[in-house]
Tab-separated table of C-alpha atoms in Angstrom:
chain	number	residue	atom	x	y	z
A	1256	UNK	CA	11.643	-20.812	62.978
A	1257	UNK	CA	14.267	-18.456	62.064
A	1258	UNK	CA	15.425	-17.857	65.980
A	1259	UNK	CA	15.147	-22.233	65.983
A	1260	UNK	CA	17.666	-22.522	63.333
A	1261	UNK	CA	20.180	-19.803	64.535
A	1262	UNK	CA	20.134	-21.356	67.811
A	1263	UNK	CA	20.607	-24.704	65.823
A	1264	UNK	CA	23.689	-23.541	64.396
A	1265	UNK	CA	25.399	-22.303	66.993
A	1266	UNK	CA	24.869	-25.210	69.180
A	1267	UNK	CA	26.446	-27.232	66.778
A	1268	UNK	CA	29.471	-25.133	66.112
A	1269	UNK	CA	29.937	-24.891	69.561
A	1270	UNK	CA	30.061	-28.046	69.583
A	1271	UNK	CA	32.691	-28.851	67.121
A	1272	UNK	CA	34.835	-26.642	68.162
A	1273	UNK	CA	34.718	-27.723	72.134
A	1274	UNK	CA	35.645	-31.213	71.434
A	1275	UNK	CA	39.038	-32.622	71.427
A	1276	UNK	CA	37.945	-35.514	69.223
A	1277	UNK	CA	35.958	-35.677	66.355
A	1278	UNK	CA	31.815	-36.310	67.762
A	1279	UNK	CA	29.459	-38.890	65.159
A	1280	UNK	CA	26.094	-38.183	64.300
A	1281	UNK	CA	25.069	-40.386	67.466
A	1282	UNK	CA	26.478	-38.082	69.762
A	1283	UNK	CA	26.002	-34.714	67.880
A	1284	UNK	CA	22.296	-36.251	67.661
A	1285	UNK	CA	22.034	-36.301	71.331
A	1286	UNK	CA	23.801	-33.486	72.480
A	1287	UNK	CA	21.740	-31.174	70.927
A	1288	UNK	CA	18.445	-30.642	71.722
A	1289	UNK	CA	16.815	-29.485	68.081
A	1290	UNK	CA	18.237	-32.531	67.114
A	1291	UNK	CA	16.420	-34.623	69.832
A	1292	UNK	CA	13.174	-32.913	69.177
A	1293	UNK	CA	13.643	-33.505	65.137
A	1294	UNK	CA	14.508	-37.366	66.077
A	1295	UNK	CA	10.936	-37.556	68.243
A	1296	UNK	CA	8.647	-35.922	64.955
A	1297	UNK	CA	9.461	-39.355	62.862
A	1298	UNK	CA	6.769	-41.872	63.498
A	1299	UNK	CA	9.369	-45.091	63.506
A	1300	UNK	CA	13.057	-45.203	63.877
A	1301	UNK	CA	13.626	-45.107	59.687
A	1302	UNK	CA	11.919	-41.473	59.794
A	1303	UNK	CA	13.188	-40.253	62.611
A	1304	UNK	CA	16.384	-41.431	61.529
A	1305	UNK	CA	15.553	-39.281	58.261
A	1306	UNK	CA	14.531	-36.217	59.609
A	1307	UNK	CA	17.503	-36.225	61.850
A	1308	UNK	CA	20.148	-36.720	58.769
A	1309	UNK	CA	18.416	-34.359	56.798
A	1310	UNK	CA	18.510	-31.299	59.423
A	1311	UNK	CA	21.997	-32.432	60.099
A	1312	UNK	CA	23.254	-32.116	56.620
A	1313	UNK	CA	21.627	-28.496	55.752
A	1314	UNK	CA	23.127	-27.248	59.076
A	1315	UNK	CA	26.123	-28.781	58.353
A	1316	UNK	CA	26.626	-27.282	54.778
A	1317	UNK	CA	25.376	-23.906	56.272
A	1318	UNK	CA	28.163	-23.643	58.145
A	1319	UNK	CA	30.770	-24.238	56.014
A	1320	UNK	CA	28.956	-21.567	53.785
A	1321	UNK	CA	29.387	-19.174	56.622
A	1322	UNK	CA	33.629	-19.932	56.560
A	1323	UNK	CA	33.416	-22.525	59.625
A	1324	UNK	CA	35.646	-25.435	58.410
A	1325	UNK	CA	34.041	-29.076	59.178
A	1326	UNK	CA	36.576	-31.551	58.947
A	1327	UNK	CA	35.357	-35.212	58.632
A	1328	UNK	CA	37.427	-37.907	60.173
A	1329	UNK	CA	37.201	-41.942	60.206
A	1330	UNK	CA	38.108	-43.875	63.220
A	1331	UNK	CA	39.733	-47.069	63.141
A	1332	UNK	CA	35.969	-48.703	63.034
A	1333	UNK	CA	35.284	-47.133	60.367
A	1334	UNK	CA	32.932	-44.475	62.153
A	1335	UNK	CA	32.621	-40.658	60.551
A	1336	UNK	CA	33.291	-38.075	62.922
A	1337	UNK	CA	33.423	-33.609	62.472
A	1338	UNK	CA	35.119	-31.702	64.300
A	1339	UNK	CA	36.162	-27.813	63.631
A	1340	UNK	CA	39.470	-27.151	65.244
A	1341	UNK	CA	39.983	-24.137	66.377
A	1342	UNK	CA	43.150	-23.209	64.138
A	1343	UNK	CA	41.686	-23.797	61.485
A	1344	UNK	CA	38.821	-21.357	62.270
A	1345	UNK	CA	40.573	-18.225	63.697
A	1346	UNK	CA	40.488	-15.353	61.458
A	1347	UNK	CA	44.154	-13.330	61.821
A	1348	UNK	CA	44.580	-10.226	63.570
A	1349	UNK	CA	42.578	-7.062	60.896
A	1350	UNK	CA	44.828	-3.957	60.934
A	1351	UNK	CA	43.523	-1.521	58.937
A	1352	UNK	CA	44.976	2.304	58.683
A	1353	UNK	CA	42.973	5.658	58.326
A	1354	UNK	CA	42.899	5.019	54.370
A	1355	UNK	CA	42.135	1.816	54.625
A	1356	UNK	CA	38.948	1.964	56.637
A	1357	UNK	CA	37.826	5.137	54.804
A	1358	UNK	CA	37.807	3.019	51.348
A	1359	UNK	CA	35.784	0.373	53.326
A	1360	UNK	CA	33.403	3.043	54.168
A	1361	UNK	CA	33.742	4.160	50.837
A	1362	UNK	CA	32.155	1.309	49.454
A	1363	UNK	CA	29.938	0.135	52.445
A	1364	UNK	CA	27.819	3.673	51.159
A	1365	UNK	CA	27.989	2.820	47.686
A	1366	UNK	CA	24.781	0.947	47.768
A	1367	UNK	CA	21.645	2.731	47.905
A	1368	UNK	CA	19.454	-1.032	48.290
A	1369	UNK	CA	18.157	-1.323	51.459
A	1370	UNK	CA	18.937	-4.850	51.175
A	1371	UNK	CA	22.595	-4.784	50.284
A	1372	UNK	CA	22.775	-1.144	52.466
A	1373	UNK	CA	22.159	-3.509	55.828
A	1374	UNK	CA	24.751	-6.237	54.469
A	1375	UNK	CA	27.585	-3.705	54.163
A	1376	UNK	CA	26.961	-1.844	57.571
A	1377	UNK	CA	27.412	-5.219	59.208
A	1378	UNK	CA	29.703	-6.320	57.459
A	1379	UNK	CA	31.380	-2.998	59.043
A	1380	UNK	CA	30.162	-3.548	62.643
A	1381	UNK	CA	31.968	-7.199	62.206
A	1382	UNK	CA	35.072	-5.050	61.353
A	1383	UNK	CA	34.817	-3.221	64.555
A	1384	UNK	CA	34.788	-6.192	66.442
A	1385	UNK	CA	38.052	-7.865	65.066
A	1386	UNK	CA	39.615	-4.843	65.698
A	1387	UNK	CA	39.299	-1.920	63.239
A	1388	UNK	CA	40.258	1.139	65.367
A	1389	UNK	CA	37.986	2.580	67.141
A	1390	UNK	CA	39.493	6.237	66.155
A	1391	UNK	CA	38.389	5.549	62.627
A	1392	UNK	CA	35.140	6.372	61.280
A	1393	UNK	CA	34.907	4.533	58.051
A	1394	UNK	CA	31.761	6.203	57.062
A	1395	UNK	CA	33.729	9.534	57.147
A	1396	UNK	CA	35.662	9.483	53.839
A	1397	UNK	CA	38.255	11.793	53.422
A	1398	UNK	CA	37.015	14.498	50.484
A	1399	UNK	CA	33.554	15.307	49.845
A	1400	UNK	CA	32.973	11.731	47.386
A	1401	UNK	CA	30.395	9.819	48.216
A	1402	UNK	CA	29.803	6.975	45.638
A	1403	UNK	CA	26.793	5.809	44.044
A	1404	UNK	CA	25.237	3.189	42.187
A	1405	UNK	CA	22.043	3.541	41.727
A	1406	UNK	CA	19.687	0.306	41.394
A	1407	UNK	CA	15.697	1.110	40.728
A	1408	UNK	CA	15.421	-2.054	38.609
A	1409	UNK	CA	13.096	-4.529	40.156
A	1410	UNK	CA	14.557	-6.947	38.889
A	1411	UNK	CA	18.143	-6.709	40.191
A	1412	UNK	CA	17.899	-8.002	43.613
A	1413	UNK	CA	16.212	-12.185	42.143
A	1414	UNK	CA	18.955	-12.181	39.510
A	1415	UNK	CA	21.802	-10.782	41.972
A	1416	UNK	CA	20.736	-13.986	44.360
A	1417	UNK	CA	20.281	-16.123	41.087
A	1418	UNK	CA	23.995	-15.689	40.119
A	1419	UNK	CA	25.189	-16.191	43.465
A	1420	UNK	CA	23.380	-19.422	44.057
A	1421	UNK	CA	23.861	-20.120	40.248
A	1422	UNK	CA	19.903	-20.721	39.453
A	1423	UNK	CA	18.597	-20.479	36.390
A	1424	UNK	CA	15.369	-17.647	35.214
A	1425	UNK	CA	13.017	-16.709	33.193
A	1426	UNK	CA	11.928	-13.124	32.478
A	1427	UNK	CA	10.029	-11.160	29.972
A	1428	UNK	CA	12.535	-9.310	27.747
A	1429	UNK	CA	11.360	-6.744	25.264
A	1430	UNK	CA	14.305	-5.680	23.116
A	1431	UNK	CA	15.220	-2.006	21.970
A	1432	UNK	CA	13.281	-3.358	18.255
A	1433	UNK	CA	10.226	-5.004	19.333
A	1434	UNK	CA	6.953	-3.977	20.366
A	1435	UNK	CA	6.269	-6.513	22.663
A	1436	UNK	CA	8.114	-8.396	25.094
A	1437	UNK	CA	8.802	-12.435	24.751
A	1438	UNK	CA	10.229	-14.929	27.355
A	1439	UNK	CA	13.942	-15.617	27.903
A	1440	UNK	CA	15.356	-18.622	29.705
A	1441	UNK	CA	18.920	-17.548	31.251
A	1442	UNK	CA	21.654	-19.123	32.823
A	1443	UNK	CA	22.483	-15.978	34.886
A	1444	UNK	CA	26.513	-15.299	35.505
A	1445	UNK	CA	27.263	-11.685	36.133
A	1446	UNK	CA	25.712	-7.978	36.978
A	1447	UNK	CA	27.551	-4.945	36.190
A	1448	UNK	CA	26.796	-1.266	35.741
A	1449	UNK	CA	27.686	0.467	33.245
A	1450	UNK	CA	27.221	4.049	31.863
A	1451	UNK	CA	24.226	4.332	34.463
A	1452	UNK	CA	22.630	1.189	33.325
A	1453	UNK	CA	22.507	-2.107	34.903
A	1454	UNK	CA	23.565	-5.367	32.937
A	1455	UNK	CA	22.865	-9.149	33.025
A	1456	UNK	CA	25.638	-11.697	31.125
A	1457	UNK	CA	24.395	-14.943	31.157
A	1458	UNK	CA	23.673	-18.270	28.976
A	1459	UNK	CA	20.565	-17.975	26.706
A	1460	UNK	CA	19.190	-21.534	26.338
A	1461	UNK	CA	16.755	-20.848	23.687
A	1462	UNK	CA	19.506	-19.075	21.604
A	1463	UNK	CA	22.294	-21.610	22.717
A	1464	UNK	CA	24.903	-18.720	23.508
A	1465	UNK	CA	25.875	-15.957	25.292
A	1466	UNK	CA	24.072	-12.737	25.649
A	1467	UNK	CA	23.718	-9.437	27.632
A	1468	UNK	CA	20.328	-8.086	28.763
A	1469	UNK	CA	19.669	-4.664	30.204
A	1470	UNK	CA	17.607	-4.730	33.362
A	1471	UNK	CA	15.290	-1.696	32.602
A	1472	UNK	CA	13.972	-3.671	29.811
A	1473	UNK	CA	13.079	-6.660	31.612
A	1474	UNK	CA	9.286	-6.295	32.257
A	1475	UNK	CA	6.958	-8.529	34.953
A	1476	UNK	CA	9.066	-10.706	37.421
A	1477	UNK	CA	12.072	-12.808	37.366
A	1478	UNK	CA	11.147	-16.583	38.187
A	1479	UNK	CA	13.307	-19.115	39.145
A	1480	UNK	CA	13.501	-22.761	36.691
A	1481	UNK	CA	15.078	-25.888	37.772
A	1482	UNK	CA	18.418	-26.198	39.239
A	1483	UNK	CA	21.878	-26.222	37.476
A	1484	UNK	CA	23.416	-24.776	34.512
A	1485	UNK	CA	24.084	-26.574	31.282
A	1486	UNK	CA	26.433	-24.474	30.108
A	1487	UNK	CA	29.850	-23.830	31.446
A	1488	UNK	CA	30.372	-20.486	32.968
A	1489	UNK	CA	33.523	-18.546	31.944
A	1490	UNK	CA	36.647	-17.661	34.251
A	1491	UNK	CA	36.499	-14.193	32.822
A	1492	UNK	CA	32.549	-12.496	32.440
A	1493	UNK	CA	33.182	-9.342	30.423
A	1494	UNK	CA	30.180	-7.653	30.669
A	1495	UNK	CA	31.633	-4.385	29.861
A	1496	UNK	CA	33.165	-5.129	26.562
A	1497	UNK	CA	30.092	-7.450	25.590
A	1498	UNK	CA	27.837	-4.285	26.195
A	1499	UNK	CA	30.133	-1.518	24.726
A	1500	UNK	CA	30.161	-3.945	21.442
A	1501	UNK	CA	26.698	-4.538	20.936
A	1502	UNK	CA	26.300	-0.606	21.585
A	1503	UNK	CA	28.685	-0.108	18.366
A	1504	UNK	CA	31.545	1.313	20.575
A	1505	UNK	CA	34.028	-1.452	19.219
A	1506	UNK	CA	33.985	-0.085	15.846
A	1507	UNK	CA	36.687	-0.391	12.384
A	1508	UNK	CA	33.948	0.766	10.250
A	1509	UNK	CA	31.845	3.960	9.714
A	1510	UNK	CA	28.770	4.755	8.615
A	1511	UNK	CA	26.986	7.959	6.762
A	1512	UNK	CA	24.087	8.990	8.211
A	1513	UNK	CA	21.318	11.883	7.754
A	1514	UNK	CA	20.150	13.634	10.722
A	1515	UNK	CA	17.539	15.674	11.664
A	1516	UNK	CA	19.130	18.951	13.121
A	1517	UNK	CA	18.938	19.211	16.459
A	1518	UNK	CA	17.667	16.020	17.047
A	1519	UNK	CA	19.995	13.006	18.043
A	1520	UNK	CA	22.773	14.337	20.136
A	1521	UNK	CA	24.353	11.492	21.588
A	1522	UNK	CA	24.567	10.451	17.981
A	1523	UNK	CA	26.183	13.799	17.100
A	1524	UNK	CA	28.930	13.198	20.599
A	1525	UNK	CA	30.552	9.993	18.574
A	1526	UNK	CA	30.418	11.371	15.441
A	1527	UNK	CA	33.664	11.561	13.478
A	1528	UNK	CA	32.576	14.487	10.702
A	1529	UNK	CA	29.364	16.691	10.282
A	1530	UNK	CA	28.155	18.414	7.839
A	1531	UNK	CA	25.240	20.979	7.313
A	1532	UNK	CA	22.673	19.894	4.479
A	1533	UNK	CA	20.343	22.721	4.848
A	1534	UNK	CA	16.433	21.846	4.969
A	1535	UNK	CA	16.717	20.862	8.413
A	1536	UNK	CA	19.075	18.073	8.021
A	1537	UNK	CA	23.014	17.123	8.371
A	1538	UNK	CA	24.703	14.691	7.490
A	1539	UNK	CA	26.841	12.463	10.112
A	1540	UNK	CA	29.754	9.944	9.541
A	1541	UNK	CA	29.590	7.555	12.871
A	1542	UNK	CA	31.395	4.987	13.829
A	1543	UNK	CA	29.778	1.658	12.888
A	1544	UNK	CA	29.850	-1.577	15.716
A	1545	UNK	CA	27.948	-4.178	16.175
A	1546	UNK	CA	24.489	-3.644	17.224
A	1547	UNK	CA	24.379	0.185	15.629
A	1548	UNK	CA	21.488	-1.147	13.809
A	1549	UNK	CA	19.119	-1.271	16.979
A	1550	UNK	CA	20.493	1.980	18.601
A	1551	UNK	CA	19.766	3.789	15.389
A	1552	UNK	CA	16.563	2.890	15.264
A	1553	UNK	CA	15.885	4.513	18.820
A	1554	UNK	CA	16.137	7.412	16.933
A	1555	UNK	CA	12.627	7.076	14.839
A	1556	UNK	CA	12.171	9.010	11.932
A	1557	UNK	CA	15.274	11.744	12.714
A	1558	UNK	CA	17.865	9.501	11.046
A	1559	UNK	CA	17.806	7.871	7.707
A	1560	UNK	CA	21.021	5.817	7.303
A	1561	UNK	CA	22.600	6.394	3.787
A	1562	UNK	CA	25.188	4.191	3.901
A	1563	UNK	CA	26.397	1.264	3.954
A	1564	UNK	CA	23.857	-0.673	2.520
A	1565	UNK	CA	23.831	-3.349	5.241
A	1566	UNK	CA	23.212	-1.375	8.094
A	1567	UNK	CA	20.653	1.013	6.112
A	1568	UNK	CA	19.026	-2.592	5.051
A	1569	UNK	CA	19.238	-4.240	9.176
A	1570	UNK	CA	17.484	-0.528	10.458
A	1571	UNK	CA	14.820	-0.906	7.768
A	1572	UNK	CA	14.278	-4.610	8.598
A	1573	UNK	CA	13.808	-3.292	12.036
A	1574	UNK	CA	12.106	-0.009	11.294
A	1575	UNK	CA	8.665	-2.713	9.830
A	1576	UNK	CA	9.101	-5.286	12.212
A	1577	UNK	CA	8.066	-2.619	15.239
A	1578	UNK	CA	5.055	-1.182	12.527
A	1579	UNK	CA	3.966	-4.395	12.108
A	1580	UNK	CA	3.507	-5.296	16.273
C-alpha cells in the first residue's frame, strides 16, 4: 500500500507540472490510473465519485506538505483546475563551503534515534544531489566534537510527532512529590533538552494553564485524544526559562537550610554560604525559586529547611503527602 501511494503521488505531480494549463478533477481522474481503479471500488456513481474526491484531496494536501505548490485556478465556466508550475517549484542553486557542510554534518550526527538518525542522513544524501560538493564530507567535522543528545525516553518520539501534527495526549505523570502517578491531558507545543534532561511545554487542560513535564517521569504510553487544541499556542515556547524557574534557578530570595554532611552536593554547588555545625550537619544558605520546595524534598531526610517558614511549611506539606501514598 505504501509502494501504491508513492507511485500515486508522483503520478500526480508529474502531472501538474507537465501541463501547460491547469487539468480538473475529470481529467486528473482519468489520467491516472490509481485514480481509475479507486473510481471502479464505489458500487454507484455517488461512491465512486466519493472515493475518488477523497483519495484526491489527501494526495493533494500531501503534496503541498512535501513543498510542491498546487495552485488552483477557475476557468471562465467556472471549472477548478491545479496545476504546479514549474517556477514556482524549483529549489535555487545550494552552495555550501567546507564549514558549511561540516556544521550540517555536525548536526545530521547529533541524533542518536534511529528514527530521526535515518531522517538527517537523507536529508544529507538530498544535499548531495542539489549540489553540495562532492569534495566535502559533511560527516567529517573539523576537530574531534561530535555532538550528542541523548534520547532513552520512550516517550519522546509520540510527543515529538504530537507537536508537529499539533495532537493532543494523555500520559501518566508521577511528579518529583507523589508516590503514584495520575493522568495528564496535554496540549503538546515544544521539546527541549536541557541539563541532560528532556522537556515537554504544553497546555494542561485539567489545570487550565501552562506547564512543563519531564519525560523520564512520564510512566506507561503516550496516547493520542481528539484533534485540535483549545488553547492558543505561543509565538515564543520558553521551555528553558519555564524549567530553570520551577528548578529555583530564577531566584531574589534565599533560604537557610541544614544539611547532612556529605550528603546533598548539588545542593552544596548553588549554595551562597556554608557553615560547619558539627554533629554531622552544616548549615546552607541557597538560593530560593520557585519550585525549591519539590527539589528539596528529593533530598529525604538529609535536609531540614530552617527557614523561611513558607518553604520549610510547602517541603513538610510534601514530606506527608508521599508517607501517606
Amino acid at each position: 500500500m505504501a509502494i501504491a501511494k508513492a507511485e500515486r503521488l508522483m503520478n500526480l505531480a508529474l502531472c501538474l507540472l507537465g501541463t501547460r494549463r491547469p487539468l480538473s478533477k475529470r481529467e486528473l481522474r482519468d489520467s491516472i490510473e490509481a485514480y481509475v481503479e479507486a473510481s471502479r471500488v464505489g458500487k454507484d456513481a455517488a461512491g465512486s465519485d466519493d472515493s475518488f474526491n477523497r483519495m484526491f484531496e489527501r494526495d493533494k494536501d500531501d503534496l503541498r506538505e512535501l513543498g510542491m505548490v498546487i495552485e488552483t485556478v477557475e476557468n471562465l465556466d467556472g471549472e477548478v483546475g491545479y496545476l504546479a508550475r514549474r517556477d514556482s517549484n524549483r529549489l535555487p542553486p545550494i552552495t555550501l563551503d567546507a564549514e558549511e557542510a561540516a556544521a550540517l554534518g555536525l548536526a545530521a550526527k547529533v541524533w542518536q534515534q534511529v528514527r530521526l538518525a535515518g531522517a538527517a542522513s537523507g536529508a544529507l544524501q538530498k544535499l548531495r544531489a542539489a549540489g553540495l560538493p562532492e569534495g566535502v564530507d559533511p560527516y567529517e567535522a573539523h576537530g574531534a566534537l561530535e555532538p550528542r543528545i541523548p534520547v532513552h525516553e520512550a516517550a519522546f518520539e509520540p510527543l515529538m510527532l504530537a507537536c508537529r501534527d499539533r495532537r493532543p495526549v494523555v500520559f501518566d505523570y508521577r511528579k518529583a512529590s507523589a508516590a503514584r502517578p495520575e493522568s495528564r491531558h496535554v496540549e503538546p507545543w515544544a521539546l527541549e533538552c536541557w541539563r541532560g534532561h528532556w522537556y515537554l511545554a504544553g497546555f494542561d487542560r485539567d489545570r487550565g494553564a501552562e506547564r512543563v513535564f519531564r519525560l523520564s517521569r512520564i510512566t506507561g504510553r503516550v496516547r493520542s485524544r481528539g484533534t485540535g487544541f483549545t488553547a492558543p499556542v505561543p509565538d515564543v515556547v520558553t521551555v528553558r526559562e519555564t524549567v530553570a524557574s520551577w528548578a529555583g534557578e530564577i531566584a531574589n530570595r534565599s533560604a537557610l537550610i541544614r544539611l547532612r554532611s556529605g550528603a546533598g552536593y548539588p545542593l552544596r554547588a548553588k549554595a551562597v554560604k556554608v557553615q560547619e555545625l558539627g554533629n554531622g550537619w552544616d548549615e546552607l544558605e541557597i538560593p530560593y525559586g520557585h519550585g525549591l520546595d519539590a527539589w528539596l524534598v528529593e533530598f529525604g531526610p538529609d535536609v531540614v529547611v530552617l527557614e523561611p517558614a513558607e518553604l520549610r511549611a510547602d517541603v513538610v506539606d510534601r514530606l506527608r503527602a508521599v508517607a501517606k501514598g
